[in-house]
Amino acid sequence: MAEITERILIVGGVAGGASCAARLRRVNEKAEIIIFDKGPFVSFASCGLPYFVGQVIAEEKDLLIATPQLFANRFNIQVRLHHEVISIDRANRVLEVKNLESGQISREKYTALVLSPGSSANLPLIPGIDLSGIFTLRTIGDSRKIKEWLVLKKVKKAAVIGAGFIGLETVENLVKLGLEVSLIEMLPQVMPNLDPDIAMRLQERLNSKGVSLHLGETVTRFAINNTGNNLSVHTRSGHVLECDLVILATGVLPEVSLARAAGLQIGELGGIRVTDRLQTSDSHIWAVGDAIEFRDFITGEWCLTPLAGPASRQGRIAADVIAGREARFRGTQGTMVCEVLGLTVASTGQTEKLLKNLNVDYEKVYLFPGHHAGYFPGAKQLSMKLLFSPIDGKILGAQAVGEEGVDKRIDVISLAIQKGGTVYDLEEAELCYAPQFGAAKDPVNLAGMIAANTLRGDSPLTHWQSLVKSDLYIVDVREPAEFAFGHVEGAVNIPLGNLRKRLNELPSEKELAVYCGVGQRSYYATRILYQNGFKVRNISGGITAYRIQRQIPA
Ligand code: FAD
């Protein structure tokens, strides 16, 4: 047998670490590969944990994607569980590892080291946070404890603190278990990584399903209530919520204690700094997953992306680099999807609020198409928002929410972004179509067409926010019955079908802003008016967008 000259050690054996190890073996049959994980499992599905709590995933064993035996037999990789790496001696390329069961400490030499230690819960300093009945949901052990508590205390009321995707998935599962759930979020919207106009539909759904939403609210303390049977959650505005279970979903921080102590470079956002070859500031150490910070694909700014997809891909790329292959990580754009009580929400790239913060010039369109052809039964309305450069049409980001067909639209746009695509590419994209799946002009094509129309000057756009202080002459081109049912203050109603005959009623010296239900009829109106010499803008998303905007707190 050939002598082993390479010894590759991996810290952390879940998303990034496990995928790195398995790929390493596929590209390097000779090296000794060892994974250390301080926990009791290797390669488990953390993304399934909320659904295990909600009994959608029935068996704990279904969360285990691989076992140490599988790694040994299939890949000739050693997995050492309950082994915590406690320090890195970079000068001698040695790890100090503690066996958490025996207490023994060993020294392990490496030729290459991969860090994939993940993240840790970002726990706010709230008095009472250590009380029984308050949990985080990060590991299989956590989910076990929550399930036991649910049974033991016959839990009826729960409070979830934090409305990011883990908080929302937890809410969904607790509601499905029949619990009364309160959701408390410090920011004025759920899902803070989305724009509020997209998050609004989630909030409506949560409200309609009986979730008690407390937005823009902070928890000031937890306490055992007077009767001593359950907990009370006290908030800054004076609310006291009684419950039997609290789940903290207040975000994560990159786990960098080992890297920091070893003197590896840590970035401004608190993640391990790596190159596009996923190499740390030490040329023998690579890092992947939640623990690193990397350049955003669109803005080039440093960012943290604690998601399983990037972690797995980075693990694979780091393995290729270690094996001497030409591989680079091209960056992340935060593509995510989440289900909330029958609604799917997904996003890719930048949000409007981030673009504003970064002073990036952008334009946006809203659209509300059916998820498939309207003539086929069961079409569900999507709410979509596309952000793009007004200069060259480069796509900057997209968000969508709806009951069906959300993820595929965002996935298509995500890949378009990664290929440097523009709204003109979306306009022309060839996508599969049969009436039960999409439309001959798919929502992705429509988003591109609306955006391209505005960039070409065919249908200049405006937005409700821009109208607040402008003196545009607002025309509602819906039918009188729709107008009577509710319209924007000050708008004049000229239905699209009568527009050509009633042009003389419109002021030729003023700029017109036209709207309808969602923006389609007003687009046709814009074309008529434009070709008749009027200066005109279509209000993106029509009255549907207006109603959403009105609900967003200023
Ligand atoms: P992890 O997978 O967290 O693995 C890190 C491992 O390192 C841990 O097992 C830890 O024990 C070990 N470790 C740390 N320090 C040491 C040490 N010093 N010595 C030895 N071992 C150590 N992402 C999505 O994209 N979609 C989802 O739907 C989704 N849902 C999620 C739901 C929940 C409840 C959670 C908690 C996360 C979810 N995520 C989801 C995030 C995703 O799981 C993480 O982004 C991904 O697991 C990160 O991979 P990683 O390898 O960086 O870290």
XYZ file of C-alpha atoms and ligand atoms in Angstrom:
607
model
C 0.000 0.000 0.000
C 1.271 3.482 -0.868
C 2.508 5.581 2.050
C 0.102 8.298 3.208
C 1.748 11.676 2.760
C -1.305 13.917 2.928
C -3.364 14.225 6.073
C -6.399 16.419 5.612
C -8.325 17.299 8.755
C -11.801 18.819 8.747
C -13.416 20.646 11.654
C -17.200 20.287 11.520
C -18.959 17.420 9.786
C -22.276 18.810 8.615
C -23.092 20.801 5.443
C -19.709 22.267 4.463
C -17.416 19.790 6.233
C -19.147 16.613 5.088
C -19.435 17.724 1.471
C -15.786 18.769 1.495
C -14.671 15.400 2.890
C -16.674 13.310 0.428
C -15.500 15.382 -2.544
C -11.894 15.193 -1.339
C -12.055 11.439 -1.440
C -13.459 11.467 -4.956
C -10.542 13.577 -6.166
C -7.824 12.140 -3.940
C -7.891 8.410 -3.214
C -4.636 8.425 -1.248
C -4.927 11.114 1.416
C -5.892 10.336 5.003
C -9.079 12.314 5.700
C -10.503 12.794 9.181
C -13.614 14.752 10.200
C -13.893 15.996 13.783
C -17.255 17.065 15.126
C -17.955 17.931 18.734
C -21.575 16.855 18.331
C -23.098 13.373 18.254
C -23.931 13.360 14.523
C -22.229 13.817 11.192
C -24.043 15.185 8.159
C -27.497 15.744 9.594
C -30.294 17.817 8.057
C -30.491 20.963 10.172
C -32.879 22.387 7.566
C -35.336 19.634 8.482
C -35.389 20.420 12.207
C -38.496 22.677 12.240
C -40.371 19.945 10.351
C -39.196 17.291 12.790
C -40.606 19.420 15.621
C -43.851 19.718 13.625
C -43.955 15.946 13.012
C -43.849 16.401 9.242
C -40.591 14.439 9.405
C -41.678 11.609 11.647
C -38.462 9.808 12.531
C -35.264 11.257 13.903
C -33.272 8.823 11.762
C -34.673 10.524 8.650
C -32.618 13.595 9.585
C -29.382 11.645 9.376
C -28.071 11.975 5.855
C -24.938 9.916 6.540
C -23.354 8.011 9.401
C -19.705 7.516 10.432
C -20.006 3.923 9.133
C -21.112 5.154 5.730
C -18.197 7.611 5.604
C -15.812 4.793 6.572
C -17.167 2.159 4.178
C -18.001 4.245 1.167
C -15.338 6.938 1.344
C -12.593 5.594 3.629
C -13.006 8.723 5.747
C -12.726 8.622 9.541
C -15.386 10.511 11.451
C -14.615 11.277 15.084
C -17.773 12.411 16.852
C -17.768 14.018 20.311
C -14.327 15.367 19.399
C -13.890 19.101 19.831
C -10.973 20.818 18.166
C -9.738 23.188 20.845
C -6.764 24.873 19.196
C -4.703 25.153 16.047
C -0.908 25.225 16.272
C -0.300 26.791 12.888
C 3.498 26.822 13.120
C 3.648 23.045 13.518
C 0.407 22.323 11.641
C -1.099 20.470 14.560
C -4.620 20.442 15.980
C -5.352 19.924 19.633
C -8.461 17.773 19.911
C -10.473 16.914 23.024
C -12.451 13.704 23.200
C -15.548 14.999 24.985
C -16.486 11.518 26.235
C -13.141 10.483 27.746
C -11.686 13.958 28.347
C -8.500 12.872 26.569
C -6.604 15.420 24.501
C -4.703 14.389 21.385
C -2.484 16.215 18.932
C -3.230 15.664 15.261
C -0.892 16.702 12.461
C -2.285 18.012 9.191
C -1.010 18.879 5.778
C -4.253 20.706 4.983
C -6.987 21.862 7.348
C -10.579 22.769 6.503
C -12.695 24.742 8.956
C -16.465 24.332 8.701
C -17.565 25.032 12.275
C -20.832 26.724 11.248
C -22.474 29.413 13.316
C -23.863 29.813 16.788
C -27.155 31.258 17.948
C -27.030 35.029 18.416
C -28.709 35.258 21.783
C -29.758 38.684 23.038
C -28.944 39.533 26.647
C -32.480 39.307 27.996
C -33.110 38.678 31.694
C -34.659 35.233 32.191
C -33.362 33.843 28.901
C -32.061 30.728 30.676
C -35.440 29.736 32.140
C -36.800 26.257 31.470
C -39.091 26.192 28.484
C -36.934 28.581 26.423
C -35.125 26.890 23.553
C -33.078 27.501 20.437
C -33.415 25.198 17.431
C -29.964 24.414 16.053
C -29.347 20.713 16.582
C -31.151 17.398 16.714
C -30.670 17.554 20.494
C -32.535 20.891 20.590
C -35.429 19.505 18.568
C -35.623 16.452 20.827
C -35.834 18.684 23.912
C -38.544 20.835 22.319
C -40.588 17.773 21.396
C -40.251 16.373 24.904
C -41.311 19.711 26.413
C -44.332 19.904 24.110
C -45.554 16.582 25.460
C -44.455 16.994 29.073
C -46.063 20.418 29.518
C -49.003 19.750 27.188
C -48.035 23.000 25.487
C -50.918 25.071 24.145
C -49.312 28.478 23.693
C -45.908 29.270 22.235
C -43.939 32.419 21.511
C -41.333 32.572 18.763
C -38.834 35.404 19.021
C -37.410 36.452 15.654
C -39.183 36.362 12.289
C -36.358 35.304 9.978
C -36.773 32.097 8.005
C -36.037 29.751 10.926
C -38.509 31.638 13.143
C -41.174 31.517 10.435
C -40.654 27.815 9.701
C -40.944 27.169 13.413
C -44.161 29.197 13.613
C -45.610 27.229 10.707
C -44.871 23.920 12.409
C -46.174 24.983 15.808
C -49.405 26.280 14.218
C -49.818 22.959 12.414
C -49.446 21.198 15.754
C -52.502 23.182 16.863
C -50.720 25.652 19.142
C -51.630 29.271 19.677
C -48.523 31.122 18.509
C -47.213 34.639 19.060
C -44.386 35.914 16.872
C -42.277 38.783 18.147
C -39.893 40.635 15.823
C -37.747 43.654 16.595
C -37.993 45.066 13.056
C -41.247 46.384 11.606
C -41.616 43.432 9.209
C -41.252 39.663 9.103
C -38.407 38.161 7.075
C -36.035 41.114 7.410
C -33.956 39.965 4.422
C -36.888 40.838 2.120
C -38.394 44.171 1.207
C -41.453 45.074 3.279
C -43.747 45.109 0.228
C -43.066 41.400 -0.323
C -43.060 40.527 3.380
C -46.517 42.106 3.693
C -48.256 39.142 2.068
C -46.624 36.831 4.619
C -47.851 39.036 7.423
C -51.398 38.913 6.069
C -51.186 35.118 5.913
C -49.827 34.861 9.459
C -52.624 37.113 10.719
C -55.274 35.165 8.823
C -54.044 31.903 10.354
C -54.354 33.330 13.847
C -50.678 34.000 14.596
C -50.408 36.937 16.964
C -47.851 39.228 15.294
C -45.833 41.706 17.338
C -43.671 43.666 14.914
C -41.287 46.464 15.862
C -41.323 44.965 19.328
C -38.483 43.824 21.613
C -38.556 41.380 24.478
C -37.343 42.998 27.680
C -37.523 39.983 29.987
C -38.786 36.454 30.432
C -40.282 35.350 33.717
C -42.114 32.465 35.338
C -45.705 33.618 35.625
C -47.563 34.056 38.912
C -49.068 30.587 38.992
C -45.670 29.121 38.271
C -46.873 26.843 35.454
C -45.719 28.735 32.499
C -43.717 31.605 31.122
C -44.454 35.222 30.516
C -42.755 37.241 27.818
C -42.547 40.967 28.594
C -42.108 43.418 25.744
C -40.918 47.003 25.535
C -44.370 48.334 24.711
C -45.776 46.736 27.849
C -47.317 43.555 26.465
C -47.141 40.453 28.624
C -47.600 37.250 26.640
C -48.320 34.085 28.580
C -47.037 30.865 27.025
C -45.685 27.410 27.803
C -42.838 27.407 25.297
C -40.478 30.012 23.822
C -38.317 29.435 20.754
C -35.492 31.896 20.188
C -34.779 32.429 16.507
C -32.826 35.641 16.819
C -30.221 34.970 14.154
C -26.775 33.437 14.028
C -23.184 34.558 14.352
C -20.261 32.964 12.498
C -18.435 30.497 14.792
C -14.895 31.855 14.639
C -13.494 31.276 18.118
C -10.996 28.657 16.936
C -9.950 30.703 13.902
C -9.623 33.898 15.935
C -7.501 32.233 18.625
C -5.250 30.859 15.876
C -4.730 34.383 14.531
C -6.524 33.849 11.229
C -7.875 36.997 9.632
C -11.429 37.810 10.689
C -13.433 40.311 8.640
C -15.517 43.320 9.613
C -18.692 41.240 9.680
C -17.121 38.751 12.076
C -16.596 35.919 9.583
C -13.350 34.178 8.628
C -11.871 36.021 5.641
C -11.192 33.769 2.672
C -10.042 34.196 -0.919
C -12.051 33.032 -3.914
C -10.116 29.759 -3.478
C -11.635 29.604 0.035
C -8.188 29.913 1.539
C -7.813 31.713 4.862
C -4.914 34.002 5.733
C -2.904 30.783 6.331
C -2.103 28.973 3.079
C -2.590 25.539 4.701
C -6.058 26.341 6.072
C -9.325 26.613 4.149
C -12.694 27.668 5.554
C -16.254 27.243 4.295
C -19.893 27.631 5.315
C -21.598 29.833 7.872
C -18.272 30.735 9.487
C -16.859 32.678 6.537
C -17.533 36.035 5.032
C -17.366 36.359 1.289
C -17.962 38.888 -1.462
C -21.547 39.429 -2.552
C -21.813 38.405 -6.190
C -23.677 41.553 -7.209
C -22.279 44.388 -5.110
C -18.841 42.988 -4.333
C -19.383 43.902 -0.666
C -18.436 41.459 2.100
C -21.377 39.464 3.342
C -22.375 36.549 5.543
C -24.612 33.906 3.950
C -25.602 31.278 6.526
C -27.328 28.925 4.095
C -26.843 25.253 3.310
C -26.416 25.611 -0.469
C -23.382 27.901 -0.366
C -21.842 25.822 2.473
C -22.100 22.596 0.458
C -20.762 24.141 -2.739
C -17.920 25.820 -0.889
C -17.011 22.466 0.704
C -16.783 20.893 -2.722
C -14.739 23.774 -4.147
C -12.319 23.794 -1.206
C -11.768 20.061 -1.781
C -10.950 20.663 -5.442
C -8.537 23.454 -4.560
C -6.781 21.262 -1.978
C -6.508 18.548 -4.626
C -4.699 21.041 -6.860
C -7.571 21.734 -9.230
C -8.450 25.120 -10.663
C -11.639 25.930 -8.763
C -12.981 29.203 -7.462
C -16.055 30.252 -5.533
C -17.814 32.948 -7.533
C -19.648 34.541 -4.649
C -23.008 34.363 -3.051
C -26.232 36.240 -3.627
C -28.352 34.933 -0.755
C -30.820 32.908 -2.839
C -33.378 31.529 -0.400
C -36.845 30.019 -0.160
C -39.181 29.491 2.765
C -42.701 28.230 3.280
C -45.077 30.052 5.595
C -48.497 28.504 6.157
C -49.187 27.676 2.535
C -47.290 30.601 1.028
C -43.869 30.233 -0.525
C -41.528 33.184 -0.439
C -38.197 33.283 -2.240
C -35.577 35.837 -3.126
C -32.255 36.182 -4.879
C -29.742 38.985 -5.059
C -30.149 42.403 -3.538
C -33.239 43.884 -1.978
C -34.358 47.440 -2.542
C -33.476 48.428 1.006
C -29.900 47.131 0.627
C -29.438 48.838 -2.739
C -30.624 52.088 -1.139
C -28.192 51.646 1.754
C -25.349 51.044 -0.681
C -26.381 54.006 -2.855
C -26.644 51.767 -5.902
C -28.726 53.193 -8.734
C -31.667 50.866 -9.415
C -35.125 50.614 -10.998
C -37.841 48.159 -10.031
C -41.003 46.607 -11.390
C -43.883 44.913 -9.595
C -46.065 42.305 -11.220
C -48.856 40.042 -10.040
C -49.282 37.325 -12.671
C -50.918 33.936 -12.307
C -48.467 31.132 -11.577
C -49.752 29.421 -14.730
C -52.084 30.260 -17.619
C -55.289 31.863 -16.362
C -57.496 29.662 -18.554
C -56.270 26.516 -16.833
C -58.053 25.839 -13.525
C -56.228 26.639 -10.316
C -53.998 29.580 -11.269
C -52.664 31.271 -8.127
C -51.490 34.866 -8.070
C -47.782 35.545 -7.633
C -46.448 38.809 -6.222
C -43.101 39.552 -7.844
C -40.578 42.338 -7.658
C -37.593 42.667 -9.970
C -34.720 45.067 -9.303
C -32.358 46.036 -12.092
C -29.862 48.616 -13.245
C -31.481 51.549 -15.091
C -28.252 51.943 -17.064
C -27.745 48.551 -18.687
C -30.655 46.468 -17.398
C -28.434 44.148 -15.359
C -30.556 42.182 -12.920
C -29.814 43.095 -9.306
C -32.372 41.038 -7.413
C -35.812 39.481 -7.370
C -38.336 38.484 -4.744
C -41.588 36.591 -5.090
C -44.357 35.282 -2.877
C -47.356 33.108 -3.678
C -48.957 29.727 -3.215
C -47.422 27.999 -6.220
C -44.593 28.383 -8.700
C -42.504 30.829 -6.664
C -39.290 28.853 -6.337
C -38.891 28.101 -10.040
C -39.190 31.769 -11.009
C -36.608 32.838 -8.469
C -34.272 29.984 -9.420
C -34.360 31.029 -13.072
C -33.630 34.648 -12.187
C -30.931 33.547 -9.752
C -29.043 31.766 -12.501
C -29.557 34.706 -14.849
C -27.920 36.941 -12.216
C -24.989 34.550 -11.849
C -24.455 34.657 -15.593
C -24.460 38.478 -15.517
C -27.910 38.531 -17.162
C -30.060 41.540 -17.953
C -33.787 42.172 -18.119
C -33.467 41.665 -21.890
C -32.304 38.097 -21.188
C -35.389 37.485 -19.047
C -37.562 38.957 -21.774
C -36.191 36.423 -24.250
C -35.672 33.452 -21.911
C -36.983 30.200 -23.326
C -38.809 28.421 -20.522
C -40.906 25.287 -20.527
C -44.643 25.791 -20.962
C -47.849 23.828 -20.770
C -50.896 25.535 -19.223
C -50.741 23.722 -15.892
C -47.092 24.774 -15.373
C -46.673 28.282 -16.695
C -47.698 30.645 -19.428
C -46.523 31.219 -22.975
C -45.258 34.477 -21.524
C -43.991 33.131 -18.230
C -43.909 35.479 -15.204
C -40.120 35.546 -15.678
C -40.566 36.733 -19.290
C -43.174 39.260 -18.164
C -40.857 40.697 -15.523
C -38.180 41.098 -18.211
C -40.646 42.607 -20.700
C -41.999 45.188 -18.264
C -38.476 46.170 -17.240
C -37.213 46.265 -20.823
C -40.238 48.332 -21.893
C -39.367 50.963 -19.337
C -35.666 50.993 -20.252
C -36.466 51.341 -23.954
C -38.808 54.229 -23.164
C -41.851 52.341 -24.471
C -43.577 52.433 -21.127
C -41.862 54.730 -18.631
C -42.667 53.690 -15.093
C -43.318 55.409 -11.845
C -44.081 54.158 -8.348
C -46.592 55.101 -5.695
C -43.789 56.241 -3.392
C -42.583 58.737 -6.034
C -46.101 60.096 -6.510
C -46.492 61.323 -2.958
C -44.982 64.733 -3.632
C -45.427 64.973 -7.399
C -48.230 66.789 -9.221
C -48.793 64.105 -11.836
C -52.332 63.828 -13.173
C -53.512 60.371 -12.088
C -55.739 58.353 -14.405
C -57.422 55.104 -13.358
C -58.147 53.054 -16.505
C -60.188 50.301 -14.833
C -63.906 49.797 -15.305
C -66.274 52.146 -13.397
C -67.402 49.327 -11.082
C -63.803 48.646 -10.066
C -63.218 52.370 -9.589
C -66.331 52.654 -7.432
C -65.130 49.768 -5.288
C -62.007 51.707 -4.300
C -59.566 54.050 -5.991
C -56.690 56.370 -5.306
C -57.677 59.779 -4.047
C -57.693 62.405 -6.790
C -57.637 59.862 -9.643
C -59.803 60.404 -12.721
C -61.556 57.327 -14.115
C -61.325 56.783 -17.881
C -61.706 53.063 -18.665
C -59.196 51.707 -21.158
C -61.948 50.869 -23.668
C -63.034 54.564 -23.802
C -59.617 56.131 -23.656
C -59.127 56.813 -27.373
C -62.486 58.617 -27.493
C -61.862 60.696 -24.377
C -58.312 61.941 -24.979
C -59.576 65.528 -25.124
C -60.508 65.316 -21.418
C -56.843 64.938 -20.452
C -54.524 67.906 -19.819
C -51.865 67.990 -22.540
C -49.559 70.265 -20.508
C -49.328 67.897 -17.527
C -47.513 64.605 -17.086
C -49.958 61.730 -16.634
C -49.606 58.725 -14.328
C -51.827 55.803 -15.254
C -52.829 52.806 -13.183
C -55.145 49.802 -13.288
C -55.407 46.627 -11.183
C -51.865 45.308 -11.585
C -50.242 47.331 -14.379
C -51.255 45.540 -17.577
C -54.219 47.639 -18.798
C -52.354 50.776 -17.749
C -49.445 49.631 -19.934
C -51.810 49.500 -22.938
C -53.125 52.927 -21.899
C -49.599 54.272 -21.623
C -48.891 53.193 -25.192
C -52.077 54.855 -26.479
C -51.369 58.081 -24.624
C -47.695 58.158 -25.564
C -48.467 57.709 -29.244
C -51.007 60.519 -28.993
C -48.365 62.938 -27.780
C -48.939 62.790 -24.014
C -46.171 62.640 -21.477
C -47.160 59.586 -19.457
C -45.943 57.027 -16.921
C -47.361 53.677 -15.946
C -47.622 53.154 -12.172
C -45.941 49.814 -11.551
C -48.136 47.151 -9.959
C -51.291 49.287 -10.144
C -53.700 49.514 -7.255
C -52.490 46.158 -5.919
C -49.069 47.699 -5.261
C -50.776 50.804 -3.846
C -52.734 48.764 -1.289
C -49.555 46.999 -0.196
C -47.636 50.291 0.122
C -50.386 51.800 2.273
C -49.944 49.050 4.863
C -46.191 49.551 5.252
C -45.384 51.658 8.311
C -43.630 54.900 7.304
P -22.977 23.413 10.235
O -23.783 22.651 9.286
O -23.654 24.138 11.327
O -21.892 22.425 10.882
C -20.966 22.876 11.796
C -20.519 21.700 12.644
O -19.263 22.033 13.221
C -21.451 21.401 13.824
O -21.895 20.071 13.780
C -20.595 21.667 15.052
O -20.851 20.734 16.076
C -19.196 21.500 14.510
N -18.164 22.237 15.245
C -18.125 23.563 15.500
N -16.993 23.883 16.153
C -16.294 22.732 16.325
C -15.063 22.423 16.929
N -14.298 23.351 17.473
N -14.648 21.128 16.936
C -15.419 20.172 16.363
N -16.609 20.419 15.773
C -17.026 21.679 15.743
N -30.220 26.686 5.146
C -30.833 26.654 3.943
O -30.193 26.942 2.935
N -32.144 26.303 3.828
C -32.900 25.963 4.909
O -34.080 25.625 4.772
C -32.300 25.998 6.188
N -32.996 25.696 7.298
C -32.376 25.693 8.513
C -33.123 25.371 9.640
C -32.508 25.359 10.898
C -33.331 25.025 12.114
C -31.125 25.646 11.004
C -30.447 25.614 12.341
C -30.386 25.991 9.891
C -30.997 26.017 8.637
N -30.287 26.371 7.482
C -30.912 26.354 6.265
C -28.876 26.803 7.565
C -27.927 25.668 7.230
O -28.224 24.568 8.027
C -26.492 26.130 7.483
O -26.246 27.253 6.654
C -25.465 25.060 7.152
O -25.689 23.919 7.919
C -24.056 25.587 7.450
O -23.127 24.596 7.200
P -21.718 24.615 7.962
O -20.972 23.418 7.490
O -21.089 25.940 7.813
O -22.086 24.482 9.493
